[in-house]
CSV table of C-alpha atoms in Angstrom, one decimal:
chain,number,residue,atom,x,y,z
A,1386,UNK,CA,113.9,76.3,110.1
A,1387,UNK,CA,113.5,78.5,107.1
A,1388,UNK,CA,114.4,75.5,104.8
A,1389,UNK,CA,111.7,73.5,106.5
A,1390,UNK,CA,109.2,76.3,106.0
A,1391,UNK,CA,110.0,76.5,102.3
A,1392,UNK,CA,109.6,72.7,102.0
A,1393,UNK,CA,106.2,72.9,103.7
A,1394,UNK,CA,105.1,75.7,101.3
A,1395,UNK,CA,106.3,73.8,98.3
A,1396,UNK,CA,105.1,70.3,99.1
A,1397,UNK,CA,102.6,70.7,101.9
A,1398,UNK,CA,103.2,69.8,105.6
A,1399,UNK,CA,102.3,66.1,105.0
A,1400,UNK,CA,105.0,65.8,102.4
A,1401,UNK,CA,108.0,66.8,104.6
A,1402,UNK,CA,110.3,63.7,104.8
A,1403,UNK,CA,110.9,62.1,108.2
A,1404,UNK,CA,114.5,61.7,107.3
A,1405,UNK,CA,116.9,62.4,104.4
A,1406,UNK,CA,116.8,58.7,103.2
A,1407,UNK,CA,113.2,58.9,102.1
A,1408,UNK,CA,113.1,62.5,100.9
A,1409,UNK,CA,112.7,61.6,97.2
A,1410,UNK,CA,109.8,59.2,98.1
A,1411,UNK,CA,107.8,61.8,100.1
A,1412,UNK,CA,104.4,62.2,98.4
A,1413,UNK,CA,103.3,65.5,97.0
A,1414,UNK,CA,99.6,66.3,97.9
A,1415,UNK,CA,97.3,67.0,95.0
A,1416,UNK,CA,97.1,70.7,94.2
A,1417,UNK,CA,100.3,71.5,96.0
A,1418,UNK,CA,102.8,73.9,94.2
A,1419,UNK,CA,105.2,72.0,92.0
A,1420,UNK,CA,108.6,71.6,93.7
A,1421,UNK,CA,110.1,73.5,90.7
A,1422,UNK,CA,108.6,76.6,92.2
A,1423,UNK,CA,110.7,76.2,95.3
A,1424,UNK,CA,113.9,76.0,93.2
A,1425,UNK,CA,112.8,78.9,91.2
A,1426,UNK,CA,112.2,81.1,94.3
A,1427,UNK,CA,115.7,80.2,95.6
A,1428,UNK,CA,117.2,81.0,92.2
A,1429,UNK,CA,115.5,84.4,92.2
A,1430,UNK,CA,116.8,85.1,95.7
A,1431,UNK,CA,120.4,84.2,94.7
A,1432,UNK,CA,120.0,86.3,91.5
A,1433,UNK,CA,118.9,89.4,93.6
A,1434,UNK,CA,121.9,88.9,95.9
A,1435,UNK,CA,124.2,88.8,92.9
A,1436,UNK,CA,122.7,91.9,91.3
A,1437,UNK,CA,123.1,93.9,94.6
A,1438,UNK,CA,126.7,92.7,94.9
A,1439,UNK,CA,127.4,93.8,91.4
A,1440,UNK,CA,125.8,97.2,92.1
A,1441,UNK,CA,123.0,96.6,89.6
A,1442,UNK,CA,120.3,98.1,91.8
A,1443,UNK,CA,118.1,99.0,88.8
A,1444,UNK,CA,118.0,95.4,87.6
A,1445,UNK,CA,117.3,94.2,91.1
A,1446,UNK,CA,114.4,96.6,91.4
A,1447,UNK,CA,113.0,95.4,88.1
A,1448,UNK,CA,113.2,91.8,89.3
A,1449,UNK,CA,111.2,92.8,92.4
A,1450,UNK,CA,108.7,94.8,90.4
A,1451,UNK,CA,108.1,91.8,88.1
A,1452,UNK,CA,107.7,89.5,91.1
A,1453,UNK,CA,105.2,91.8,92.8
A,1454,UNK,CA,102.9,91.3,89.8
A,1455,UNK,CA,102.6,87.5,90.4
A,1456,UNK,CA,100.7,87.1,93.7
A,1457,UNK,CA,100.7,83.3,93.8
A,1458,UNK,CA,104.5,83.2,93.9
A,1459,UNK,CA,104.9,85.7,96.7
A,1460,UNK,CA,104.8,83.2,99.7
A,1461,UNK,CA,107.7,81.1,98.3
A,1462,UNK,CA,109.7,84.1,97.2
A,1463,UNK,CA,109.4,85.9,100.6
A,1464,UNK,CA,110.3,82.6,102.3
A,1465,UNK,CA,113.3,82.1,100.0
A,1466,UNK,CA,114.5,85.7,100.6
A,1467,UNK,CA,114.1,85.2,104.4
A,1468,UNK,CA,116.0,82.0,104.2
A,1469,UNK,CA,118.8,83.8,102.3
A,1470,UNK,CA,119.0,86.6,104.9
A,1471,UNK,CA,117.5,89.2,102.5
A,1472,UNK,CA,115.0,90.9,104.8
A,1473,UNK,CA,115.6,94.3,103.0
A,1474,UNK,CA,114.5,92.8,99.7
A,1475,UNK,CA,111.3,91.5,101.3
A,1476,UNK,CA,110.6,95.0,102.5
A,1477,UNK,CA,111.2,96.4,99.0
A,1478,UNK,CA,109.1,93.7,97.5
A,1479,UNK,CA,106.1,94.4,99.8
A,1480,UNK,CA,106.4,98.1,99.1
A,1481,UNK,CA,106.1,97.3,95.4
A,1482,UNK,CA,103.1,95.0,96.0
A,1483,UNK,CA,101.4,97.8,98.1
A,1484,UNK,CA,101.4,100.0,95.0
A,1485,UNK,CA,99.4,97.5,92.9
A,1486,UNK,CA,95.8,98.1,92.0
A,1487,UNK,CA,93.5,97.3,94.9
A,1488,UNK,CA,92.2,94.1,93.5
A,1489,UNK,CA,95.7,92.8,92.7
A,1490,UNK,CA,96.8,93.9,96.1
A,1491,UNK,CA,94.0,91.9,97.7
A,1492,UNK,CA,95.1,88.8,95.8
A,1493,UNK,CA,98.7,89.3,97.0
A,1494,UNK,CA,97.7,89.7,100.6
A,1495,UNK,CA,95.5,86.6,100.4
A,1496,UNK,CA,98.3,84.6,98.8
A,1497,UNK,CA,100.7,85.6,101.5
A,1498,UNK,CA,98.2,84.9,104.3
A,1499,UNK,CA,97.2,81.5,102.9
A,1500,UNK,CA,100.8,80.6,102.1
A,1501,UNK,CA,101.9,80.7,105.8
A,1502,UNK,CA,103.4,84.1,105.5
A,1503,UNK,CA,100.9,85.9,107.7
A,1504,UNK,CA,103.4,88.3,109.2
A,1505,UNK,CA,104.2,89.6,105.7
A,1506,UNK,CA,100.5,89.7,104.8
A,1507,UNK,CA,99.9,91.9,107.9
A,1508,UNK,CA,102.8,94.1,107.0
A,1509,UNK,CA,101.4,94.5,103.5
A,1510,UNK,CA,98.0,95.4,105.1
A,1511,UNK,CA,99.7,98.1,107.2
A,1512,UNK,CA,101.4,99.5,104.1
A,1513,UNK,CA,98.1,99.5,102.2
A,1514,UNK,CA,96.4,101.5,105.0
A,1515,UNK,CA,98.1,104.6,103.5
A,1516,UNK,CA,96.4,104.2,100.2
A,1517,UNK,CA,93.6,106.6,99.1
A,1518,UNK,CA,90.4,105.9,101.1
A,1519,UNK,CA,88.5,104.5,98.1
A,1520,UNK,CA,91.4,102.0,97.4
A,1521,UNK,CA,91.4,101.0,101.1
A,1522,UNK,CA,87.7,100.5,101.0
A,1523,UNK,CA,88.0,98.3,97.8
A,1524,UNK,CA,90.8,96.3,99.4
A,1525,UNK,CA,88.9,95.7,102.7
A,1526,UNK,CA,85.8,94.7,100.8
A,1527,UNK,CA,87.8,92.2,98.7
A,1528,UNK,CA,89.4,90.7,101.8
A,1529,UNK,CA,86.0,90.3,103.5
A,1530,UNK,CA,84.4,88.8,100.5
A,1531,UNK,CA,87.2,86.2,100.2
A,1532,UNK,CA,86.8,85.3,103.9
A,1533,UNK,CA,90.0,86.9,105.1
A,1534,UNK,CA,88.3,88.6,108.0
A,1535,UNK,CA,91.3,88.8,110.3
A,1536,UNK,CA,93.4,90.4,107.6
A,1537,UNK,CA,90.7,92.9,106.8
A,1538,UNK,CA,90.4,93.7,110.5
A,1539,UNK,CA,94.2,94.2,110.7
A,1540,UNK,CA,93.9,96.6,107.7
A,1541,UNK,CA,91.0,98.6,109.2
A,1542,UNK,CA,92.6,98.9,112.6
A,1543,UNK,CA,95.7,100.3,110.9
A,1544,UNK,CA,93.5,102.8,109.1
A,1545,UNK,CA,91.8,103.8,112.3
A,1546,UNK,CA,95.1,104.2,114.1
A,1547,UNK,CA,97.0,106.1,111.5
A,1548,UNK,CA,94.6,108.1,109.2
A,1549,UNK,CA,92.8,111.3,109.9
A,1550,UNK,CA,89.2,110.8,110.9
A,1551,UNK,CA,87.9,112.4,107.8
A,1552,UNK,CA,89.8,109.9,105.7
A,1553,UNK,CA,88.1,107.0,107.5
A,1554,UNK,CA,84.7,108.7,106.9
A,1555,UNK,CA,85.6,109.1,103.2
A,1556,UNK,CA,86.5,105.4,103.1
A,1557,UNK,CA,83.1,104.4,104.6
A,1558,UNK,CA,81.3,106.8,102.1
A,1559,UNK,CA,83.1,104.9,99.3
A,1560,UNK,CA,81.7,101.6,100.5
A,1561,UNK,CA,78.9,102.1,103.0
A,1562,UNK,CA,78.6,98.4,103.7
A,1563,UNK,CA,81.9,98.6,105.6
A,1564,UNK,CA,80.5,101.0,108.2
A,1565,UNK,CA,79.8,98.5,110.9
A,1566,UNK,CA,83.0,96.6,110.3
A,1567,UNK,CA,85.1,99.8,110.5
A,1568,UNK,CA,83.3,100.9,113.7
A,1569,UNK,CA,84.1,97.4,115.2
A,1570,UNK,CA,87.7,97.9,114.3
A,1571,UNK,CA,87.7,101.3,115.9
A,1572,UNK,CA,86.2,99.9,119.1
A,1573,UNK,CA,89.0,97.2,119.1
A,1574,UNK,CA,91.6,99.9,119.0
A,1575,UNK,CA,90.0,101.9,121.8
A,1576,UNK,CA,86.7,103.3,123.0
A,1577,UNK,CA,88.0,106.8,122.3
A,1578,UNK,CA,88.7,105.9,118.6
A,1579,UNK,CA,85.2,104.5,118.4
A,1580,UNK,CA,83.5,107.5,119.9
A,1581,UNK,CA,85.6,109.9,117.7
A,1582,UNK,CA,84.6,108.0,114.6
A,1583,UNK,CA,80.9,108.0,115.5
A,1584,UNK,CA,81.0,111.7,116.1
A,1585,UNK,CA,82.7,112.3,112.7
A,1586,UNK,CA,80.1,110.1,111.0
A,1587,UNK,CA,77.2,111.9,112.7
A,1588,UNK,CA,78.7,115.2,111.7
A,1589,UNK,CA,78.2,114.3,108.0
A,1590,UNK,CA,74.7,112.9,108.6
A,1591,UNK,CA,75.4,109.2,109.3
A,1592,UNK,CA,73.5,108.5,112.5
A,1593,UNK,CA,73.7,105.7,115.1
A,1594,UNK,CA,75.8,102.6,114.9
A,1595,UNK,CA,75.2,101.9,111.2
């Protein structure tokens, strides 16, 4: 199943062969990632496994740090690591991505989401919820601007669930246009979260429902 997912990522679903006999003749849709990227992702996964086996943890971390900086390659790499049974490396990779500047982090989350790696995109959003409030506000704004509303909602719900109320207020202050969206996320978590946030906003002079 993982191999099929990788093929779909590399070639597009329409390009998956019906059987092995016509695999080489399967068309590659215009704009689909080059199949070389699939081989490159698998090579990176094997290289990481070899480095860990050799005890070269520092080199393995460097490989993951470099990979984190290239958002467009993340869907294939996470799929290749999953295929190779390296879930721990995916966790480390996403942790590295979560430390990127907010704009780069947004691109990475979008690439994962659009590359059929939604679960990893959502995990990344949960990690990002722990960033400074201004960073979270910038990330949420970028996700909303790019049309990734569900991912932005996942991020904001995580913030509402896990951060002190004052941090959420600070986040809204950094980007006031997010106010109504954050309140909607709070309401989706629970009525109590929504009321607590409204009270906190009113306490600093922000009235009503924004």
